[in-house]
CSV table of C-alpha atoms and ligand atoms in Angstrom, one decimal:
chain,number,residue,atom,x,y,z
I,294,MET,CA,-23.5,35.1,13.6
I,295,LYS,CA,-24.3,32.9,11.4
I,296,GLN,CA,-20.5,32.9,10.1
I,297,THR,CA,-19.7,32.6,13.6
I,298,LEU,CA,-22.1,28.9,13.7
I,299,LYS,CA,-20.7,27.8,11.0
I,300,LEU,CA,-17.0,27.4,12.4
I,301,VAL,CA,-17.9,26.4,15.5
I,302,LEU,CA,-19.9,23.1,13.6
I,303,LEU,CA,-16.6,23.3,11.5
I,304,ILE,CA,-14.1,23.0,14.2
I,305,LEU,CA,-17.0,20.4,15.7
I,306,LEU,CA,-16.9,18.1,12.4
I,307,SER,CA,-13.6,18.1,11.9
I,308,THR,CA,-11.7,17.3,15.6
I,309,SER,CA,-15.2,14.3,15.8
I,310,ASN,CA,-14.4,10.8,16.3
I,311,ILE,CA,-15.2,9.6,12.1
I,312,TYR,CA,-15.4,5.8,13.4
I,313,ALA,CA,-18.1,3.9,14.5
I,314,GLN,CA,-17.4,3.0,18.0
I,315,GLU,CA,-16.5,5.1,20.9
I,316,ARG,CA,-13.2,5.4,22.6
I,317,PRO,CA,-14.1,3.9,25.9
I,318,SER,CA,-12.1,5.7,28.8
I,319,TRP,CA,-9.7,3.2,29.2
I,320,ALA,CA,-8.4,3.9,25.5
I,321,LYS,CA,-7.0,7.9,26.0
I,322,GLU,CA,-4.0,6.9,23.6
I,323,THR,CA,-2.7,10.1,21.3
I,324,ALA,CA,-1.9,9.8,17.8
I,325,ALA,CA,1.7,11.3,18.3
I,326,GLN,CA,1.9,8.3,22.1
I,327,LYS,CA,1.1,5.4,19.1
I,328,GLU,CA,3.7,6.6,16.5
I,329,GLN,CA,6.4,6.3,19.6
I,330,ARG,CA,4.6,3.2,20.5
I,331,MET,CA,4.8,1.6,17.3
I,332,ALA,CA,8.3,2.8,16.9
I,333,TRP,CA,10.5,-0.1,17.1
I,334,TRP,CA,8.5,-1.6,15.1
I,335,THR,CA,7.9,0.5,11.9
I,336,ASP,CA,11.7,0.7,12.4
I,337,ALA,CA,12.7,-3.7,12.5
I,338,ARG,CA,10.3,-4.2,9.0
I,339,PHE,CA,10.2,-7.7,9.3
I,340,GLY,CA,9.2,-10.0,11.6
I,341,MET,CA,9.4,-14.2,11.7
I,342,PHE,CA,6.2,-16.1,12.0
I,343,ILE,CA,6.8,-19.4,13.5
I,344,HIS,CA,3.5,-21.6,13.0
I,345,TRP,CA,3.6,-24.6,15.5
I,346,GLY,CA,1.1,-27.8,16.8
I,347,LEU,CA,-0.1,-30.9,16.6
I,348,TYR,CA,-0.7,-30.1,12.7
I,349,SER,CA,2.6,-30.4,12.3
I,350,LEU,CA,2.1,-33.9,12.5
I,351,PRO,CA,-0.1,-34.8,9.6
I,352,ALA,CA,2.2,-32.0,7.1
I,353,ARG,CA,-0.6,-31.8,5.1
I,354,HIS,CA,-2.1,-27.8,6.0
I,355,GLU,CA,-2.7,-26.5,9.4
I,356,TRP,CA,-6.3,-26.2,8.9
I,357,VAL,CA,-5.6,-29.9,7.8
I,358,GLN,CA,-8.7,-30.9,11.5
I,359,HIS,CA,-11.0,-28.8,9.4
I,360,ASN,CA,-10.1,-29.9,5.9
I,361,GLU,CA,-11.0,-33.4,6.5
I,362,ARG,CA,-13.6,-32.4,8.8
I,363,THR,CA,-11.8,-34.7,11.8
I,364,SER,CA,-13.2,-35.7,15.1
I,365,ALA,CA,-11.8,-34.5,18.0
I,366,ALA,CA,-11.9,-38.0,19.0
I,367,ASP,CA,-10.0,-39.0,15.9
I,368,TYR,CA,-7.4,-35.6,15.8
I,369,ARG,CA,-6.0,-36.7,19.2
I,370,LYS,CA,-3.7,-39.6,17.7
I,371,TYR,CA,-1.4,-35.9,17.3
I,372,PHE,CA,-1.7,-34.7,20.5
I,373,GLU,CA,-0.2,-38.7,21.3
I,374,ASN,CA,2.7,-38.6,19.4
I,375,PHE,CA,3.8,-34.7,19.9
I,376,ASN,CA,7.9,-35.2,20.7
I,377,PRO,CA,9.1,-32.7,18.9
I,378,ASP,CA,12.9,-34.7,19.5
I,379,LEU,CA,15.0,-32.7,18.1
I,380,TYR,CA,14.0,-29.4,19.3
I,381,ASN,CA,15.9,-26.1,20.5
I,382,PRO,CA,14.8,-23.0,19.9
I,383,LYS,CA,18.9,-21.6,19.9
I,384,ASP,CA,18.8,-22.4,16.8
I,385,TRP,CA,15.7,-21.6,15.1
I,386,ALA,CA,17.3,-18.0,16.9
I,387,ARG,CA,20.6,-17.7,15.9
I,388,LYS,CA,18.8,-18.8,12.4
I,389,ALA,CA,16.6,-15.8,12.3
I,390,ARG,CA,18.8,-13.3,13.6
I,391,GLU,CA,21.0,-14.5,10.6
I,392,ALA,CA,18.0,-13.8,8.1
I,393,GLY,CA,17.5,-10.4,9.0
I,394,PHE,CA,14.2,-10.8,11.1
I,395,LYS,CA,13.6,-8.4,13.8
I,396,TYR,CA,11.2,-10.2,15.8
I,397,VAL,CA,9.4,-13.3,16.6
I,398,VAL,CA,5.7,-14.2,15.9
I,399,ILE,CA,4.9,-17.5,17.7
I,400,THR,CA,2.3,-19.6,17.5
I,401,THR,CA,1.3,-20.1,21.2
I,402,LYS,CA,-2.4,-21.9,20.5
I,403,HIS,CA,-3.7,-22.5,16.5
I,404,HIS,CA,-7.9,-23.4,15.3
I,405,GLU,CA,-6.8,-26.3,16.6
I,406,GLY,CA,-6.3,-25.6,20.1
I,407,PHE,CA,-3.2,-26.7,21.5
I,408,CYS,CA,-1.2,-25.1,23.4
I,409,LEU,CA,2.5,-24.3,23.1
I,410,TRP,CA,2.8,-23.6,27.2
I,411,ASP,CA,2.0,-24.6,29.6
I,412,THR,CA,-1.4,-23.6,30.2
I,413,LYS,CA,-3.4,-23.6,33.8
I,414,TYR,CA,-6.7,-23.8,32.0
I,415,THR,CA,-6.4,-27.4,29.7
I,416,ASP,CA,-5.0,-30.6,30.4
I,417,TYR,CA,-4.6,-29.7,26.3
I,418,LYS,CA,-1.3,-29.4,26.3
I,419,ALA,CA,2.5,-29.7,25.1
I,420,THR,CA,3.7,-30.6,28.6
I,421,ASN,CA,0.7,-33.0,28.5
I,422,THR,CA,2.3,-34.3,25.3
I,423,PRO,CA,4.9,-37.5,25.4
I,424,TYR,CA,7.1,-34.5,24.3
I,425,GLY,CA,6.3,-33.8,27.8
I,426,LYS,CA,7.6,-29.9,28.6
I,427,ASP,CA,7.0,-26.2,27.8
I,428,LEU,CA,7.8,-25.6,24.4
I,429,ILE,CA,6.9,-21.6,24.8
I,430,LYS,CA,9.5,-20.6,28.0
I,431,PRO,CA,12.6,-21.3,25.6
I,432,LEU,CA,11.9,-19.8,23.0
I,433,VAL,CA,11.5,-16.4,24.5
I,434,ASP,CA,14.8,-16.9,25.5
I,435,ALA,CA,16.4,-17.5,22.5
I,436,PHE,CA,15.1,-15.9,20.4
I,437,ARG,CA,15.7,-12.3,23.2
I,438,ALA,CA,19.6,-13.6,24.2
I,439,GLU,CA,19.7,-13.7,20.0
I,440,GLY,CA,18.5,-9.7,20.3
I,441,LEU,CA,14.4,-9.8,18.3
I,442,ARG,CA,11.0,-9.1,19.9
I,443,ILE,CA,8.4,-11.5,20.7
I,444,GLY,CA,5.1,-11.9,20.2
I,445,PHE,CA,2.8,-14.6,20.8
I,446,TYR,CA,-0.2,-15.2,17.8
I,447,TYR,CA,-3.1,-16.4,19.8
I,448,SER,CA,-6.0,-17.9,17.7
I,449,LEU,CA,-9.9,-16.2,18.9
I,450,ILE,CA,-11.1,-19.9,16.3
I,451,ASP,CA,-11.1,-22.5,18.8
I,452,TRP,CA,-11.9,-26.1,17.4
I,453,HIS,CA,-11.3,-28.1,21.0
I,454,HIS,CA,-12.9,-26.3,24.2
I,455,PRO,CA,-16.3,-27.3,24.7
I,456,ASP,CA,-17.3,-24.4,24.9
I,457,PHE,CA,-16.6,-22.7,21.5
I,458,ALA,CA,-20.0,-22.7,19.5
I,459,LEU,CA,-19.9,-24.9,16.4
I,460,ASP,CA,-20.3,-23.0,13.5
I,461,GLN,CA,-19.3,-23.9,10.4
I,462,ILE,CA,-16.0,-23.5,10.1
I,463,HIS,CA,-16.2,-26.2,12.8
I,464,PRO,CA,-14.5,-29.2,11.8
I,465,GLU,CA,-17.9,-31.0,14.4
I,466,CYS,CA,-19.9,-28.9,12.8
I,467,PRO,CA,-23.3,-31.4,11.6
I,468,GLY,CA,-23.5,-31.9,8.2
I,469,ILE,CA,-26.3,-32.8,5.7
I,470,PRO,CA,-25.9,-36.2,5.6
I,471,GLY,CA,-25.0,-37.7,1.6
I,472,LYS,CA,-24.5,-34.2,1.3
I,473,TYR,CA,-21.0,-33.6,-0.8
I,474,PRO,CA,-20.0,-30.7,-1.2
I,475,PHE,CA,-20.0,-30.3,2.9
I,476,GLU,CA,-23.2,-28.6,3.9
I,477,ALA,CA,-23.7,-27.6,7.1
I,478,ASP,CA,-26.3,-29.6,9.0
I,479,THR,CA,-28.0,-26.1,10.5
I,480,THR,CA,-30.5,-27.1,13.4
I,481,ALA,CA,-28.4,-29.8,14.6
I,482,MET,CA,-25.8,-27.7,15.5
I,483,ALA,CA,-28.4,-25.2,17.4
I,484,LYS,CA,-29.4,-28.1,19.2
I,485,ALA,CA,-25.4,-29.3,19.3
I,486,ASN,CA,-25.0,-25.7,20.8
I,487,GLU,CA,-27.3,-25.7,22.8
I,488,LYS,CA,-24.5,-26.8,25.2
I,489,ARG,CA,-21.8,-24.7,24.4
I,490,ASP,CA,-21.8,-21.3,26.6
I,491,MET,CA,-19.2,-18.8,25.1
I,492,LYS,CA,-18.9,-16.7,28.1
I,493,LYS,CA,-17.5,-19.4,30.1
I,494,TYR,CA,-15.0,-19.3,26.5
I,495,GLN,CA,-14.3,-15.9,26.8
I,496,GLN,CA,-13.5,-16.2,30.0
I,497,TYR,CA,-11.4,-19.0,29.3
I,498,MET,CA,-9.6,-16.3,26.6
I,499,LYS,CA,-8.7,-13.6,29.5
I,500,ASN,CA,-7.2,-16.4,31.6
I,501,GLN,CA,-4.7,-17.8,28.7
I,502,LEU,CA,-4.5,-14.1,27.7
I,503,THR,CA,-3.0,-13.4,31.6
I,504,GLU,CA,-1.1,-16.2,31.3
I,505,LEU,CA,1.2,-15.8,28.3
I,506,LEU,CA,1.0,-12.1,29.2
I,507,THR,CA,2.6,-11.8,32.7
I,508,ASN,CA,5.0,-15.3,32.5
I,509,TYR,CA,6.4,-14.0,29.8
I,510,GLY,CA,8.4,-10.9,30.9
I,511,GLN,CA,7.3,-7.8,28.1
I,512,ILE,CA,5.5,-9.3,25.0
I,513,ASP,CA,6.0,-7.0,21.3
I,514,GLU,CA,3.4,-7.7,19.3
I,515,LEU,CA,0.0,-9.6,19.9
I,516,PHE,CA,-1.8,-11.6,16.4
I,517,LEU,CA,-5.6,-12.3,18.0
I,518,ASP,CA,-6.5,-14.3,14.7
I,519,PHE,CA,-9.5,-13.7,13.3
I,520,SER,CA,-12.8,-13.1,13.9
I,521,TYR,CA,-15.9,-13.4,10.2
I,522,PRO,CA,-19.4,-12.2,11.5
I,523,PRO,CA,-21.4,-12.9,11.2
I,524,GLU,CA,-20.6,-16.1,12.7
I,525,LYS,CA,-17.4,-15.0,15.4
I,526,GLY,CA,-17.5,-11.7,15.5
I,527,ARG,CA,-17.0,-8.7,18.6
I,528,LYS,CA,-19.5,-10.3,20.6
I,529,ASP,CA,-18.1,-13.4,20.4
I,530,TRP,CA,-15.2,-12.8,21.5
I,531,ASP,CA,-15.9,-9.9,24.0
I,532,SER,CA,-13.5,-7.7,21.9
I,533,GLU,CA,-12.9,-4.5,24.2
I,534,GLY,CA,-12.9,-6.1,27.2
I,535,LEU,CA,-10.0,-8.8,25.9
I,536,ILE,CA,-7.9,-5.3,24.5
I,537,LYS,CA,-8.5,-3.6,27.3
I,538,LEU,CA,-7.1,-6.7,29.0
I,539,VAL,CA,-4.0,-6.7,27.0
I,540,ARG,CA,-3.4,-3.1,27.2
I,541,GLN,CA,-3.8,-3.3,30.9
I,542,LEU,CA,-0.4,-6.3,31.2
I,543,GLN,CA,1.4,-4.5,28.0
I,544,PRO,CA,0.5,-1.4,27.6
I,545,GLN,CA,3.1,-0.8,25.2
I,546,ILE,CA,2.3,-4.1,22.9
I,547,ILE,CA,1.1,-3.8,19.3
I,548,ILE,CA,-1.8,-5.4,18.5
I,549,ASP,CA,-3.1,-6.8,15.1
I,550,ASP,CA,-6.3,-6.6,14.0
I,551,ARG,CA,-8.4,-9.2,13.7
I,552,ALA,CA,-10.6,-9.3,16.6
I,553,ASP,CA,-13.3,-7.8,14.2
I,554,LEU,CA,-13.2,-3.5,15.8
I,555,LYS,CA,-11.5,-2.0,12.3
I,556,ASP,CA,-14.0,0.9,13.0
I,557,THR,CA,-12.2,1.8,15.4
I,558,ASP,CA,-9.1,3.3,16.8
I,559,TRP,CA,-8.6,1.6,19.7
I,560,GLY,CA,-8.9,-2.1,19.2
I,561,TRP,CA,-6.1,-2.2,16.6
I,562,ASP,CA,-3.0,-1.0,15.4
I,563,PHE,CA,-1.8,-2.2,12.3
I,564,LYS,CA,-3.8,-4.3,9.1
I,565,THR,CA,-2.7,-7.6,8.2
I,566,PRO,CA,-2.5,-8.0,4.2
I,567,GLU,CA,-2.5,-12.2,3.9
I,568,GLN,CA,-0.4,-13.0,1.0
I,569,PHE,CA,-1.1,-10.4,-0.4
I,570,MET,CA,1.0,-7.4,-1.8
I,571,PRO,CA,-1.1,-3.7,-1.6
I,572,GLN,CA,-0.4,-2.2,-4.1
I,573,THR,CA,0.8,1.3,-2.4
I,574,TRP,CA,0.6,1.7,1.0
I,575,PRO,CA,-2.9,1.7,2.9
I,576,GLU,CA,-5.0,4.3,3.9
I,577,LEU,CA,-7.8,5.2,5.9
I,578,ASN,CA,-9.6,8.5,5.6
I,579,GLY,CA,-6.9,9.7,3.5
I,580,LYS,CA,-4.2,8.8,6.3
I,581,ARG,CA,-1.7,6.4,5.7
I,582,ILE,CA,-1.0,3.6,8.4
I,583,PRO,CA,0.3,0.3,9.3
I,584,TRP,CA,0.8,-2.5,8.2
I,585,GLU,CA,2.5,-6.1,8.4
I,586,THR,CA,1.9,-8.3,5.7
I,587,CYS,CA,2.0,-12.6,7.0
I,588,GLN,CA,3.5,-14.3,3.9
I,589,THR,CA,4.4,-17.6,3.2
I,590,PHE,CA,7.1,-19.9,2.3
I,591,SER,CA,5.4,-22.1,0.5
I,592,GLY,CA,1.3,-21.3,0.8
I,593,SER,CA,0.8,-23.3,4.2
I,594,TRP,CA,1.8,-22.0,7.6
I,595,GLY,CA,2.2,-24.8,8.5
I,596,TYR,CA,5.2,-27.5,8.2
I,597,TYR,CA,3.3,-28.6,4.3
I,598,ARG,CA,5.6,-32.1,2.8
I,599,ASP,CA,4.3,-32.6,0.3
I,600,GLU,CA,3.6,-28.5,-1.0
I,601,TYR,CA,5.9,-27.8,-4.0
I,602,SER,CA,5.2,-24.3,-4.5
I,603,TRP,CA,8.2,-22.4,-2.8
I,604,LYS,CA,9.5,-19.2,-3.2
I,605,SER,CA,13.1,-19.1,-4.2
I,606,VAL,CA,15.0,-16.5,-2.3
I,607,HIS,CA,15.0,-13.8,-5.0
I,608,GLN,CA,10.8,-13.6,-4.7
I,609,LEU,CA,11.4,-13.4,-0.6
I,610,VAL,CA,13.3,-10.3,-0.8
I,611,VAL,CA,11.9,-9.1,-3.8
I,612,MET,CA,8.7,-9.2,-1.3
I,613,LEU,CA,10.7,-8.1,2.0
I,614,VAL,CA,11.7,-4.6,-0.3
I,615,GLU,CA,8.5,-4.3,-2.2
I,616,THR,CA,7.1,-4.7,1.2
I,617,VAL,CA,9.0,-2.0,2.3
I,618,SER,CA,8.9,0.5,-0.3
I,619,LYS,CA,5.8,0.4,0.9
I,620,GLY,CA,5.8,2.1,4.5
I,621,GLY,CA,5.3,-1.3,5.6
I,622,ASN,CA,6.7,-4.0,7.3
I,623,LEU,CA,6.8,-8.0,6.4
I,624,LEU,CA,5.8,-11.3,8.6
I,625,LEU,CA,7.5,-14.0,7.3
I,626,ASN,CA,6.3,-17.7,8.2
I,627,VAL,CA,8.1,-20.9,8.6
I,628,GLY,CA,6.5,-23.9,9.4
I,629,PRO,CA,9.0,-25.8,11.6
I,630,THR,CA,8.8,-30.2,11.3
I,631,ALA,CA,7.6,-32.3,14.0
I,632,ARG,CA,10.5,-33.0,14.6
I,633,GLY,CA,11.0,-30.0,15.9
I,634,LEU,CA,13.2,-29.1,13.1
I,635,PHE,CA,13.1,-25.9,10.2
I,636,ASP,CA,13.0,-28.4,6.9
I,637,GLU,CA,15.4,-28.0,4.0
I,638,ARG,CA,13.4,-26.1,1.9
I,639,ALA,CA,13.6,-23.4,4.6
I,640,ASP,CA,16.9,-23.6,6.0
I,641,ASP,CA,17.8,-22.8,2.5
I,642,ARG,CA,15.8,-20.1,2.1
I,643,LEU,CA,16.3,-18.5,5.5
I,644,ALA,CA,20.3,-18.9,4.4
I,645,GLY,CA,20.1,-16.9,1.2
I,646,LEU,CA,17.9,-14.5,3.4
I,647,ALA,CA,21.0,-13.8,5.6
I,648,ARG,CA,23.0,-13.6,2.3
I,649,TRP,CA,21.6,-10.5,1.7
I,650,THR,CA,20.9,-9.0,4.6
I,651,SER,CA,23.6,-9.2,6.4
I,652,LEU,CA,25.2,-7.0,3.4
I,653,HIS,CA,22.0,-4.9,3.0
I,654,SER,CA,20.4,-4.4,6.2
I,655,ARG,CA,21.2,-0.8,6.1
I,656,SER,CA,17.5,-0.9,2.9
I,657,ILE,CA,15.7,-2.3,5.3
I,658,TYR,CA,15.5,-1.3,8.8
I,659,GLY,CA,14.9,1.9,9.4
I,660,CYS,CA,13.3,2.7,6.1
I,661,THR,CA,10.0,4.3,4.6
I,662,PRO,CA,9.2,4.9,1.2
I,663,ALA,CA,11.1,7.8,-1.0
I,664,PRO,CA,9.8,10.9,-1.2
I,665,PRO,CA,7.8,11.7,-3.8
I,666,GLU,CA,9.9,14.0,-5.2
I,667,PHE,CA,12.6,10.8,-7.0
I,668,GLN,CA,11.0,9.3,-9.7
I,669,VAL,CA,11.4,5.2,-9.9
I,670,PRO,CA,13.7,3.8,-12.7
I,671,GLN,CA,12.5,2.1,-14.8
I,672,ASN,CA,12.7,-2.3,-13.4
I,673,CYS,CA,13.7,-1.2,-9.9
I,674,LEU,CA,12.5,-0.6,-6.0
I,675,LEU,CA,13.2,2.8,-3.7
I,676,THR,CA,13.5,2.6,-0.1
I,677,TYR,CA,14.4,5.7,1.9
I,678,ASN,CA,15.9,6.7,5.3
I,679,PRO,CA,14.9,9.3,6.5
I,680,THR,CA,17.7,10.1,9.7
I,681,THR,CA,20.6,9.4,7.1
I,682,LYS,CA,19.4,10.6,4.2
I,683,ARG,CA,19.5,7.8,1.9
I,684,LEU,CA,18.1,6.4,-0.6
I,685,TYR,CA,18.3,3.4,-2.1
I,686,ILE,CA,17.9,2.1,-5.2
I,687,HIS,CA,17.1,-1.9,-5.3
I,688,VAL,CA,17.9,-2.9,-9.2
I,689,LEU,CA,15.1,-6.4,-10.1
I,690,GLU,CA,16.9,-6.6,-13.9
I,691,TRP,CA,20.4,-5.3,-14.0
I,692,PRO,CA,20.8,-2.6,-17.1
I,693,PHE,CA,23.6,-3.0,-19.5
I,694,LYS,CA,26.3,0.1,-18.2
I,695,SER,CA,23.9,2.9,-17.6
I,696,LEU,CA,20.8,4.2,-15.2
I,697,HIS,CA,18.5,6.4,-15.6
I,698,LEU,CA,17.7,8.9,-13.1
I,699,LYS,CA,14.9,11.6,-14.3
I,700,GLY,CA,15.0,14.8,-11.6
I,701,TYR,CA,18.1,14.0,-9.8
I,702,LYS,CA,20.6,16.5,-10.9
I,703,GLY,CA,21.7,17.7,-8.0
I,704,LYS,CA,19.9,15.6,-5.1
I,705,ILE,CA,22.5,13.6,-4.0
I,706,LYS,CA,26.2,14.3,-3.5
I,707,TYR,CA,28.0,10.1,-3.7
I,708,ALA,CA,26.3,7.2,-4.8
I,709,GLN,CA,27.5,3.7,-3.9
I,710,LEU,CA,27.5,-0.1,-5.0
I,711,LEU,CA,25.8,-1.5,-1.5
I,712,ASN,CA,27.3,-5.0,-1.3
I,713,ASP,CA,31.0,-3.5,-1.1
I,714,GLY,CA,30.8,0.0,-0.9
I,715,SER,CA,32.4,0.6,-4.5
I,716,GLU,CA,32.1,3.9,-6.4
I,717,ILE,CA,29.1,4.1,-7.9
I,718,ARG,CA,30.3,7.4,-10.8
I,719,TYR,CA,27.9,9.3,-12.5
I,720,TRP,CA,27.5,12.2,-15.0
I,721,THR,CA,24.7,14.6,-16.1
I,722,GLU,CA,24.0,15.6,-19.6
I,723,THR,CA,25.0,19.9,-21.0
I,724,GLU,CA,21.7,21.2,-22.2
I,725,GLU,CA,22.6,21.3,-25.5
I,726,GLU,CA,23.6,17.5,-25.2
I,727,SER,CA,20.3,16.8,-23.8
I,728,SER,CA,18.6,19.3,-26.7
I,729,MET,CA,19.9,16.9,-29.2
I,730,SER,CA,19.5,13.3,-27.2
I,731,GLU,CA,16.5,10.7,-27.4
I,732,THR,CA,17.2,9.0,-23.8
I,733,SER,CA,17.4,11.6,-21.2
I,734,GLY,CA,16.7,15.3,-20.4
I,735,ALA,CA,18.9,18.3,-18.5
I,736,ASN,CA,18.2,16.8,-14.4
I,737,ASP,CA,18.7,13.1,-15.3
I,738,LEU,CA,21.2,12.1,-14.2
I,739,ILE,CA,23.0,8.6,-15.3
I,740,LEU,CA,24.7,6.1,-12.8
I,741,SER,CA,27.3,4.6,-15.2
I,742,LEU,CA,26.6,1.2,-14.5
I,743,PRO,CA,30.0,-1.8,-13.9
I,744,VAL,CA,28.6,-4.5,-16.8
I,745,GLU,CA,28.3,-7.3,-15.0
I,746,ARG,CA,25.6,-7.2,-12.4
I,747,PRO,CA,27.0,-8.5,-8.7
I,748,ASN,CA,25.8,-11.6,-7.2
I,749,VAL,CA,23.5,-10.6,-5.5
I,750,GLU,CA,20.5,-11.3,-5.0
I,751,VAL,CA,18.7,-8.1,-5.6
I,752,PRO,CA,21.7,-5.6,-6.3
I,753,VAL,CA,20.8,-1.8,-4.7
I,754,ILE,CA,22.6,1.6,-4.6
I,755,GLU,CA,23.1,3.4,-2.0
I,756,LEU,CA,22.4,7.5,-2.8
I,757,PHE,CA,23.7,9.5,-0.1
I,758,LEU,CA,21.7,12.9,-1.0
I,759,ASN,CA,22.3,17.1,-0.3
E,916,GLC,C1,-5.3,-17.2,9.2
E,916,GLC,C2,-5.7,-19.0,9.1
E,916,GLC,C3,-4.1,-19.5,10.3
E,916,GLC,C4,-2.6,-18.7,9.8
E,916,GLC,C5,-2.8,-16.7,9.6
E,916,GLC,C6,-1.9,-16.2,9.6
E,916,GLC,O1,-6.2,-16.7,9.8
E,916,GLC,O2,-6.5,-19.2,9.0
E,916,GLC,O3,-4.1,-20.8,9.4
E,916,GLC,O4,-2.7,-18.4,10.3
E,916,GLC,O5,-4.6,-16.2,8.8
E,916,GLC,O6,-2.0,-14.9,9.2
């Protein structure tokens, strides 16, 4: 009897919700269904982020309004002068496709509150600027025409909406006079907030998300950004209400983890390490979880004219490979200029990525970390395609003539360089030879590489597994 009780208790414990928040009745997807919903995204691996808004005019960070504590009145000049006369999303979409991106995520509204589409719920939108036209519809059409999936970034934070409660990061948060660096005057802030009603702001967000998720066809990713409890969190956004609405409107959509619902298994789909490379595939309760790292070309997300910390093409290719080698997606950002162009530094990086991905996409799409039995050779990164059973060795530092693969003997049937499909011969030492050798064992395999490094950013060796 005691035994049965123990067993029942054990079963109950193992099936009970490990998350702090109860799962609401509308969220009843199984783990297998979730995996299926996310399958295209997991395969795609590489998305283009686009941060574009009024901040592309000052061209000194998308947080410029906060950084410089600019009042709404002073910030207005960017709205009045917003006129991206050279905007041609077909051009962006072609470059994105050529660079190897499989989906795009565009800021429909950033923290500044300016809306790139023709929303009914505010005048603070592209159609009321000198440009006068909706920016989102032509972008969605252009990227779809190039075969990319569409994602929307939507800022939970809004420094323009009159009901959005002031807090420490709000550009108009009152400060203690004479204090430097800035210190919030919490009494003045509380007083000002008496007139602000977050309930109304919640409704505004719902209205806008309804527009975005109704008027532009299928939207594949939603990037809500971001929570900072205790100042602003799930209660302030009504996160549960938002997620419920979003899933009702677009049941297949994939949602990031920034609505402050990380302790649920229904309020987010993937983790979002920002400008950060995890050491290994991130886990939660012992299980690997989907993740997408968002990264910039130069540090800021919006166009920043005078930023000189641009990553090289090599760094970007390695970043993409490393992300896939750890089971993640890379969302790489471009910040277009106020004229509506990708600037020449961005174009240069995109062209470099295009050169590499056009030859090496097989080691990225549909790939994941190598099975643990395959040791990572020196100075290399591995990815693996479980469907085709091919293993990809990305050689970061080209060695002299041989690459030693520990314990690979008997596991492969063919090897080639991926950039030109040229055969790579390999050999193993006999037991006797290896007992005399200081470098390799009888189970190792030695690839015979050309002395000259293939002229690509990161050479890749494709191994056909047995
Ligand atoms: C941050 C920043 C923001 C950027 C975003 C991208 O939350 O506030 O400027 O849009 O990350 O992940």
